[in-house]
Amino acid sequence: MILDNILFAANYNIAKVRAVAESLSLDQIWTLSRTITDKNCLNACLIRQGKEYMEDCSYCLEIGIPQTEMEPETALHILCDCPKFSLTRQKIYGKIYIDPTRNELAFHNNCKKTIAKIVEFMTTTKALRRPLRLHKKQLSPRQYKFKY
């Protein structure tokens, strides 16, 4: 869905997307690739890897969203509708919520601005830089034994 918005902004011209991507710094490329591919440290990805036990958005949980209304913690959720980041979204996009199905992430005919805003938002939220949390059940039993 995120990639669809980027392609829409580039008028489905892959060469434009490539040119913009080549102009990014390594850190920006890292952020963009983690956002587009959804291979990151967010719960929905970690649950597929067996490193997390719940895919619900931990940011929604922090602000008290009821369990029944929670969505999976994906880059798309963080970028478009996680309530915790609504003020950041308002500041960067001018909207509290974004509908990616209507290409609201895209700035028409401006692929560079579209990618820059996505990277800026994900960098500002620091959602992709969250440290991995280990649960007790994931630790090796040997870590509890001390050798003297």
XYZ file of N, CA, C and O in Angstrom:
592
model
N 0.815 -1.192 0.000
C 0.000 0.000 0.000
C 0.872 1.275 0.000
O 0.568 2.223 -0.684
N 1.945 1.251 0.773
C 2.844 2.405 0.822
C 3.554 2.562 -0.518
O 3.641 3.665 -1.060
N 4.026 1.447 -1.052
C 4.690 1.476 -2.357
C 3.735 1.943 -3.453
O 4.139 2.681 -4.356
N 2.463 1.555 -3.365
C 1.458 2.017 -4.336
C 1.367 3.541 -4.347
O 1.258 4.155 -5.404
N 1.410 4.146 -3.165
C 1.340 5.605 -3.069
C 2.581 6.262 -3.658
O 2.494 7.306 -4.305
N 3.742 5.646 -3.453
C 4.983 6.183 -4.022
C 4.940 6.091 -5.544
O 5.278 7.049 -6.250
N 4.497 4.954 -6.053
C 4.387 4.788 -7.513
C 3.358 5.749 -8.104
O 3.567 6.300 -9.182
N 2.264 5.970 -7.406
C 1.245 6.914 -7.869
C 1.850 8.318 -7.984
O 1.606 9.031 -8.961
N 2.646 8.711 -6.984
C 3.278 10.034 -7.008
C 4.267 10.163 -8.162
O 4.485 11.252 -8.684
N 4.834 9.029 -8.574
C 5.806 9.035 -9.677
C 5.142 8.724 -11.012
O 5.835 8.476 -11.999
N 3.827 8.740 -11.054
C 3.073 8.382 -12.257
C 3.472 6.994 -12.777
O 3.577 6.772 -13.973
N 3.717 6.103 -11.836
C 4.080 4.706 -12.119
C 5.346 4.597 -12.966
O 5.518 3.651 -13.711
N 6.237 5.553 -12.804
C 7.514 5.564 -13.514
C 8.593 5.082 -12.540
O 9.042 5.819 -11.661
N 9.019 3.840 -12.716
C 10.011 3.241 -11.823
C 11.333 4.003 -11.868
O 12.031 4.116 -10.855
N 11.676 4.556 -13.023
C 12.931 5.307 -13.155
C 12.935 6.515 -12.218
O 13.976 6.856 -11.639
N 11.791 7.172 -12.054
C 11.698 8.317 -11.136
C 11.923 7.864 -9.696
O 12.649 8.510 -8.943
N 11.297 6.753 -9.336
C 11.452 6.238 -7.973
C 12.906 5.866 -7.728
O 13.478 6.187 -6.682
N 13.507 5.223 -8.688
C 14.912 4.824 -8.560
C 15.817 6.045 -8.412
O 16.729 6.053 -7.587
N 15.578 7.073 -9.206
C 16.401 8.289 -9.139
C 16.299 8.937 -7.753
O 17.310 9.377 -7.194
N 15.094 8.978 -7.220
C 14.914 9.558 -5.879
C 15.603 8.680 -4.839
O 16.305 9.187 -3.961
N 15.430 7.377 -4.947
C 16.047 6.453 -3.987
C 17.568 6.562 -4.008
O 18.210 6.501 -2.962
N 18.137 6.741 -5.178
C 19.591 6.858 -5.297
C 20.116 8.150 -4.679
O 21.289 8.234 -4.325
N 19.260 9.144 -4.544
C 19.689 10.418 -3.959
C 19.593 10.427 -2.428
O 20.037 11.370 -1.786
N 19.038 9.378 -1.839
C 18.862 9.321 -0.386
C 20.145 8.885 0.313
O 20.978 8.190 -0.262
N 20.258 9.261 1.573
C 21.375 8.788 2.392
C 21.114 7.336 2.780
O 19.986 6.839 2.649
N 22.124 6.651 3.273
C 21.953 5.255 3.685
C 20.917 5.117 4.793
O 20.128 4.174 4.801
N 20.907 6.048 5.727
C 19.934 6.009 6.810
C 18.511 6.176 6.276
O 17.583 5.509 6.737
N 18.334 7.079 5.317
C 17.010 7.281 4.719
C 16.571 6.051 3.925
O 15.401 5.671 3.961
N 17.501 5.420 3.224
C 17.193 4.193 2.483
C 16.787 3.092 3.457
O 15.837 2.351 3.214
N 17.496 2.977 4.566
C 17.177 1.982 5.593
C 15.743 2.195 6.087
O 14.955 1.247 6.150
N 15.416 3.438 6.418
C 14.076 3.756 6.918
C 13.013 3.462 5.861
O 11.994 2.836 6.157
N 13.251 3.885 4.637
C 12.278 3.663 3.561
C 12.089 2.174 3.281
O 10.953 1.708 3.160
N 13.162 1.424 3.214
C 13.035 -0.006 2.909
C 12.324 -0.743 4.035
O 11.500 -1.618 3.778
N 12.589 -0.397 5.286
C 11.903 -1.032 6.417
C 10.415 -0.665 6.423
O 9.581 -1.462 6.828
N 10.106 0.528 5.962
C 8.705 0.967 5.921
C 7.947 0.266 4.800
O 6.845 -0.236 5.010
N 8.529 0.229 3.625
C 7.851 -0.361 2.464
C 7.695 -1.872 2.602
O 6.633 -2.421 2.338
N 8.750 -2.553 3.025
C 8.720 -4.018 3.060
C 8.054 -4.578 4.303
O 7.701 -5.752 4.340
N 7.884 -3.764 5.327
C 7.328 -4.190 6.612
C 8.198 -5.260 7.263
O 7.715 -6.113 7.997
N 9.477 -5.224 6.990
C 10.473 -6.076 7.654
C 11.194 -5.171 8.643
O 12.142 -4.471 8.284
N 10.713 -5.151 9.871
C 11.197 -4.180 10.831
C 10.999 -4.698 12.249
O 10.744 -5.884 12.446
N 11.081 -3.827 13.222
C 10.965 -4.220 14.631
C 9.552 -4.012 15.176
O 9.360 -4.005 16.392
N 8.564 -3.867 14.310
C 7.191 -3.690 14.766
C 6.554 -5.055 15.032
O 6.943 -6.068 14.457
N 5.562 -5.084 15.916
C 4.999 -6.343 16.404
C 4.512 -7.284 15.308
O 4.693 -8.489 15.419
N 3.867 -6.774 14.279
C 3.336 -7.644 13.220
C 4.458 -8.418 12.533
O 4.273 -9.573 12.159
N 5.610 -7.816 12.383
C 6.764 -8.498 11.781
C 7.398 -9.447 12.788
O 7.744 -10.581 12.445
N 7.525 -9.008 14.026
C 8.169 -9.837 15.050
C 7.372 -11.101 15.354
O 7.956 -12.139 15.648
N 6.055 -11.010 15.269
C 5.240 -12.198 15.540
C 5.454 -13.247 14.453
O 5.447 -14.444 14.725
N 5.681 -12.816 13.213
C 5.970 -13.761 12.130
C 7.318 -14.447 12.345
O 7.524 -15.565 11.898
N 8.225 -13.761 13.041
C 9.543 -14.323 13.320
C 9.579 -15.106 14.637
O 10.601 -15.661 15.006
N 8.470 -15.101 15.366
C 8.417 -15.791 16.649
C 9.096 -15.034 17.777
O 9.417 -15.599 18.813
N 9.304 -13.731 17.608
C 9.987 -12.924 18.629
C 9.015 -12.087 19.457
O 9.440 -11.344 20.333
N 7.757 -12.151 19.161
C 6.742 -11.372 19.873
C 5.521 -12.255 20.044
O 5.287 -13.167 19.263
N 4.757 -12.011 21.073
C 3.586 -12.838 21.342
C 2.272 -12.154 20.989
O 1.226 -12.762 20.992
N 2.311 -10.874 20.673
C 1.078 -10.179 20.300
C 1.376 -9.216 19.158
O 2.395 -8.538 19.170
N 0.480 -9.186 18.156
C 0.725 -8.300 17.025
C 0.019 -6.959 17.170
O 0.202 -6.072 16.352
N -0.788 -6.787 18.218
C -1.484 -5.520 18.431
C -0.481 -4.387 18.622
O 0.628 -4.584 19.110
N -0.901 -3.201 18.249
C -0.029 -2.031 18.309
C 0.282 -1.652 19.760
O -0.617 -1.325 20.532
N 1.555 -1.702 20.111
C 1.974 -1.358 21.470
C 1.805 0.142 21.742
O 1.617 0.544 22.887
N 1.844 0.959 20.694
C 1.649 2.396 20.871
C 0.184 2.712 21.194
O -0.097 3.585 22.002
N -0.733 1.993 20.558
C -2.156 2.151 20.888
C -2.413 1.698 22.323
O -3.185 2.311 23.057
N -1.756 0.615 22.714
C -1.885 0.088 24.073
C -1.404 1.120 25.092
O -2.024 1.312 26.134
N -0.298 1.816 24.781
C 0.256 2.841 25.674
C -0.739 3.950 25.973
O -0.761 4.482 27.073
N -1.532 4.324 24.971
C -2.454 5.454 25.180
C -3.854 4.996 25.574
O -4.764 5.807 25.676
N -4.037 3.691 25.794
C -5.291 3.189 26.356
C -6.385 2.829 25.366
O -7.549 2.828 25.729
N -6.030 2.527 24.136
C -7.031 2.072 23.165
C -7.501 0.687 23.609
O -6.683 -0.174 23.924
N -8.830 0.437 23.639
C -9.324 -0.887 24.048
C -8.811 -1.998 23.126
O -8.641 -1.788 21.922
N -8.579 -3.161 23.697
C -8.042 -4.313 22.967
C -8.892 -4.648 21.743
O -8.370 -5.047 20.711
N -10.201 -4.463 21.838
C -11.098 -4.811 20.730
C -10.936 -3.888 19.531
O -11.318 -4.242 18.431
N -10.387 -2.696 19.734
C -10.239 -1.717 18.656
C -8.824 -1.636 18.107
O -8.547 -0.835 17.220
N -7.926 -2.463 18.625
C -6.527 -2.384 18.200
C -6.307 -3.023 16.840
O -6.973 -3.964 16.464
N -5.343 -2.460 16.133
C -4.932 -2.986 14.837
C -3.530 -3.568 14.975
O -2.799 -3.225 15.898
N -3.138 -4.421 14.031
C -1.757 -4.935 14.063
C -0.754 -3.786 13.918
O -1.004 -2.820 13.206
N 0.350 -3.910 14.613
C 1.393 -2.886 14.577
C 2.244 -3.089 13.325
O 3.198 -3.858 13.313
N 1.875 -2.396 12.264
C 2.601 -2.436 10.999
C 3.076 -1.026 10.665
O 2.608 -0.050 11.255
N 3.976 -0.927 9.701
C 4.433 0.396 9.268
C 3.262 1.203 8.706
O 3.173 2.412 8.933
N 2.364 0.537 7.996
C 1.204 1.233 7.435
C 0.316 1.801 8.540
O -0.142 2.945 8.455
N 0.095 1.026 9.598
C -0.712 1.507 10.728
C -0.047 2.708 11.401
O -0.702 3.718 11.666
N 1.253 2.607 11.652
C 1.982 3.713 12.283
C 1.910 4.961 11.402
O 1.612 6.054 11.874
N 2.130 4.783 10.128
C 2.172 5.897 9.177
C 0.809 6.541 8.963
O 0.709 7.763 8.856
N -0.242 5.752 8.935
C -1.552 6.277 8.515
C -2.570 6.515 9.620
O -3.355 7.458 9.523
N -2.621 5.659 10.643
C -3.723 5.863 11.579
C -3.477 5.539 13.039
O -4.417 5.499 13.812
N -2.258 5.334 13.469
C -2.020 5.112 14.892
C -2.291 6.415 15.653
O -1.689 7.452 15.356
N -3.221 6.381 16.622
C -3.583 7.611 17.340
C -2.419 8.270 18.085
O -2.400 9.484 18.248
N -1.447 7.473 18.523
C -0.311 8.041 19.258
C 0.453 9.063 18.413
O 1.002 10.024 18.935
N 0.489 8.860 17.106
C 1.277 9.725 16.232
C 0.413 10.703 15.430
O 0.862 11.238 14.419
N -0.801 10.960 15.885
C -1.698 11.845 15.137
C -1.180 13.285 15.075
O -1.328 13.950 14.051
N -0.540 13.756 16.128
C -0.005 15.129 16.098
C 1.183 15.233 15.142
O 1.316 16.225 14.420
N 2.023 14.217 15.124
C 3.143 14.189 14.179
C 2.622 14.138 12.754
O 3.125 14.827 11.867
N 1.599 13.329 12.535
C 0.978 13.211 11.211
C 0.367 14.552 10.798
O 0.496 14.980 9.652
N -0.280 15.227 11.736
C -0.875 16.541 11.460
C 0.214 17.541 11.073
O 0.045 18.313 10.123
N 1.330 17.502 11.768
C 2.430 18.432 11.496
C 3.061 18.177 10.120
O 3.339 19.109 9.375
N 3.261 16.901 9.763
C 3.967 16.570 8.523
C 3.037 16.531 7.312
O 3.379 17.027 6.244
N 1.855 15.946 7.489
C 0.930 15.767 6.356
C -0.258 16.729 6.361
O -0.974 16.827 5.375
N -0.500 17.390 7.494
C -1.661 18.276 7.579
C -2.958 17.525 7.816
O -4.037 18.080 7.674
N -2.866 16.244 8.185
C -4.044 15.416 8.446
C -3.771 14.550 9.664
O -2.645 14.102 9.867
N -4.818 14.283 10.427
C -4.671 13.424 11.597
C -4.636 11.958 11.180
O -3.888 11.168 11.735
N -5.463 11.608 10.216
C -5.494 10.242 9.678
C -5.328 10.299 8.165
O -5.780 11.233 7.527
N -4.698 9.277 7.615
C -4.437 9.220 6.182
C -5.055 7.945 5.627
O -4.908 6.871 6.222
N -5.735 8.064 4.492
C -6.306 6.891 3.826
C -5.408 6.514 2.655
O -5.473 7.134 1.590
N -4.574 5.479 2.820
C -3.650 5.123 1.741
C -4.361 4.538 0.523
O -3.824 4.557 -0.578
N -5.589 4.042 0.704
C -6.326 3.498 -0.443
C -6.746 4.607 -1.400
O -7.032 4.345 -2.561
N -6.768 5.833 -0.919
C -7.092 6.987 -1.783
C -5.834 7.762 -2.159
O -5.904 8.919 -2.548
N -4.672 7.136 -2.001
C -3.372 7.746 -2.325
C -3.125 9.058 -1.587
O -2.524 9.981 -2.131
N -3.576 9.125 -0.332
C -3.378 10.344 0.452
C -1.941 10.499 0.957
O -1.572 11.561 1.438
N -1.139 9.445 0.862
C 0.281 9.570 1.210
C 1.055 10.256 0.093
O 2.124 10.798 0.308
N 0.524 10.183 -1.097
C 1.233 10.661 -2.286
C 0.999 12.149 -2.539
O -0.106 12.644 -2.379
N 2.066 12.826 -2.932
C 1.956 14.191 -3.431
C 2.049 14.046 -4.945
O 3.093 13.686 -5.480
N 0.936 14.262 -5.641
C 0.834 13.947 -7.064
C 1.953 14.614 -7.867
O 2.239 15.787 -7.700
N 2.565 13.819 -8.720
C 3.677 14.245 -9.575
C 4.906 14.696 -8.787
O 5.730 15.434 -9.294
N 4.996 14.276 -7.515
C 6.169 14.649 -6.732
C 6.623 13.460 -5.889
O 6.370 13.391 -4.689
N 7.302 12.560 -6.538
C 7.802 11.349 -5.888
C 8.804 11.688 -4.782
O 8.787 11.089 -3.710
N 9.648 12.663 -5.039
C 10.673 13.044 -4.073
C 10.048 13.537 -2.766
O 10.466 13.155 -1.678
N 9.022 14.372 -2.876
C 8.352 14.895 -1.690
C 7.601 13.782 -0.959
O 7.608 13.740 0.272
N 7.000 12.870 -1.700
C 6.273 11.751 -1.096
C 7.223 10.893 -0.260
O 6.940 10.592 0.901
N 8.345 10.534 -0.852
C 9.327 9.708 -0.137
C 9.922 10.485 1.039
O 10.071 9.940 2.135
N 10.216 11.753 0.836
C 10.788 12.577 1.907
C 9.845 12.660 3.110
O 10.291 12.569 4.260
N 8.547 12.803 2.857
C 7.566 12.894 3.946
C 7.435 11.563 4.685
O 7.322 11.536 5.906
N 7.444 10.452 3.950
C 7.363 9.129 4.585
C 8.577 8.914 5.483
O 8.449 8.516 6.645
N 9.755 9.210 4.960
C 10.993 9.037 5.732
C 11.010 9.984 6.928
O 11.362 9.585 8.049
N 10.599 11.231 6.730
C 10.555 12.206 7.828
C 9.623 11.732 8.933
O 9.971 11.790 10.121
N 8.458 11.247 8.555
C 7.492 10.791 9.559
C 8.040 9.609 10.355
O 8.023 9.603 11.585
N 8.545 8.601 9.653
C 9.032 7.404 10.338
C 10.284 7.709 11.174
O 10.482 7.111 12.222
N 11.087 8.659 10.735
C 12.268 9.060 11.508
C 11.846 9.832 12.753
O 12.379 9.610 13.843
N 10.880 10.720 12.609
C 10.402 11.525 13.732
C 9.766 10.650 14.812
O 9.990 10.866 15.995
N 8.981 9.657 14.404
C 8.305 8.801 15.385
C 9.260 7.835 16.083
O 8.969 7.360 17.170
N 10.377 7.526 15.448
C 11.364 6.572 15.961
C 10.775 5.172 16.164
O 11.322 4.357 16.909
N 9.668 4.880 15.497
C 9.022 3.576 15.639
C 9.892 2.444 15.105
O 9.846 1.334 15.634
N 10.681 2.717 14.083
C 11.527 1.668 13.509
C 12.852 1.515 14.247
O 13.627 0.619 13.944
N 13.121 2.363 15.193
C 14.376 2.325 15.951
C 14.172 1.779 17.366
O 15.077 1.838 18.189
N 13.006 1.274 17.639
C 12.699 0.749 18.969
C 13.555 -0.485 19.238
O 13.678 -1.358 18.384
N 14.142 -0.584 20.428
C 14.954 -1.767 20.728
C 14.071 -3.010 20.848
O 12.920 -2.926 21.268
N 14.633 -4.135 20.494
C 13.924 -5.398 20.583
C 13.730 -5.760 22.049
O 14.663 -5.697 22.839
N 12.506 -6.125 22.399
C 12.215 -6.528 23.774
C 12.256 -8.052 23.840
O 11.620 -8.727 23.040
N 13.001 -8.548 24.770
C 13.041 -9.991 24.977
C 12.176 -10.343 26.180
O 12.194 -9.645 27.195
N 11.434 -11.410 26.056
C 10.598 -11.889 27.146
C 11.331 -13.023 27.844
O 12.175 -13.692 27.259
N 11.007 -13.269 29.087
C 11.691 -14.282 29.877
C 11.668 -15.643 29.192
O 12.639 -16.376 29.221
N 10.542 -15.962 28.536
C 10.427 -17.271 27.888
C 11.389 -17.401 26.692
O 11.655 -18.495 26.228
N 11.911 -16.281 26.179
C 12.815 -16.322 25.046
C 14.280 -16.469 25.466
O 15.140 -16.710 24.636
N 14.544 -16.306 26.743
C 15.913 -16.418 27.230
C 16.290 -17.878 27.430
O 15.473 -18.705 27.801
N 17.513 -18.161 27.214
C 18.022 -19.511 27.406
C 18.027 -19.834 28.896
O 18.384 -18.984 29.719
N 17.668 -21.060 29.259
C 17.707 -21.428 30.688
C 19.116 -21.334 31.267
O 19.286 -21.131 32.448
N 20.119 -21.431 30.433
C 21.504 -21.356 30.898
C 21.858 -19.964 31.417
O 22.811 -19.806 32.145
N 21.116 -18.949 31.014
C 21.425 -17.597 31.457
C 21.091 -17.396 32.927
O 21.488 -16.422 33.527
N 20.320 -18.315 33.511
C 19.962 -18.196 34.912
C 20.964 -18.902 35.821
O 20.924 -18.759 37.022
N 21.877 -19.680 35.249
C 22.870 -20.402 36.029
C 24.170 -19.610 36.054
O 24.648 -19.163 35.025
N 24.696 -19.449 37.218
C 25.945 -18.706 37.357
C 27.056 -19.676 37.697
O 26.899 -20.579 38.523
N 28.191 -19.474 37.093
C 29.362 -20.287 37.400
C 30.272 -19.495 38.299
O 30.554 -18.329 38.052
N 30.713 -20.132 39.348
C 31.582 -19.459 40.292
C 32.990 -19.952 40.156
O 33.316 -21.029 39.891
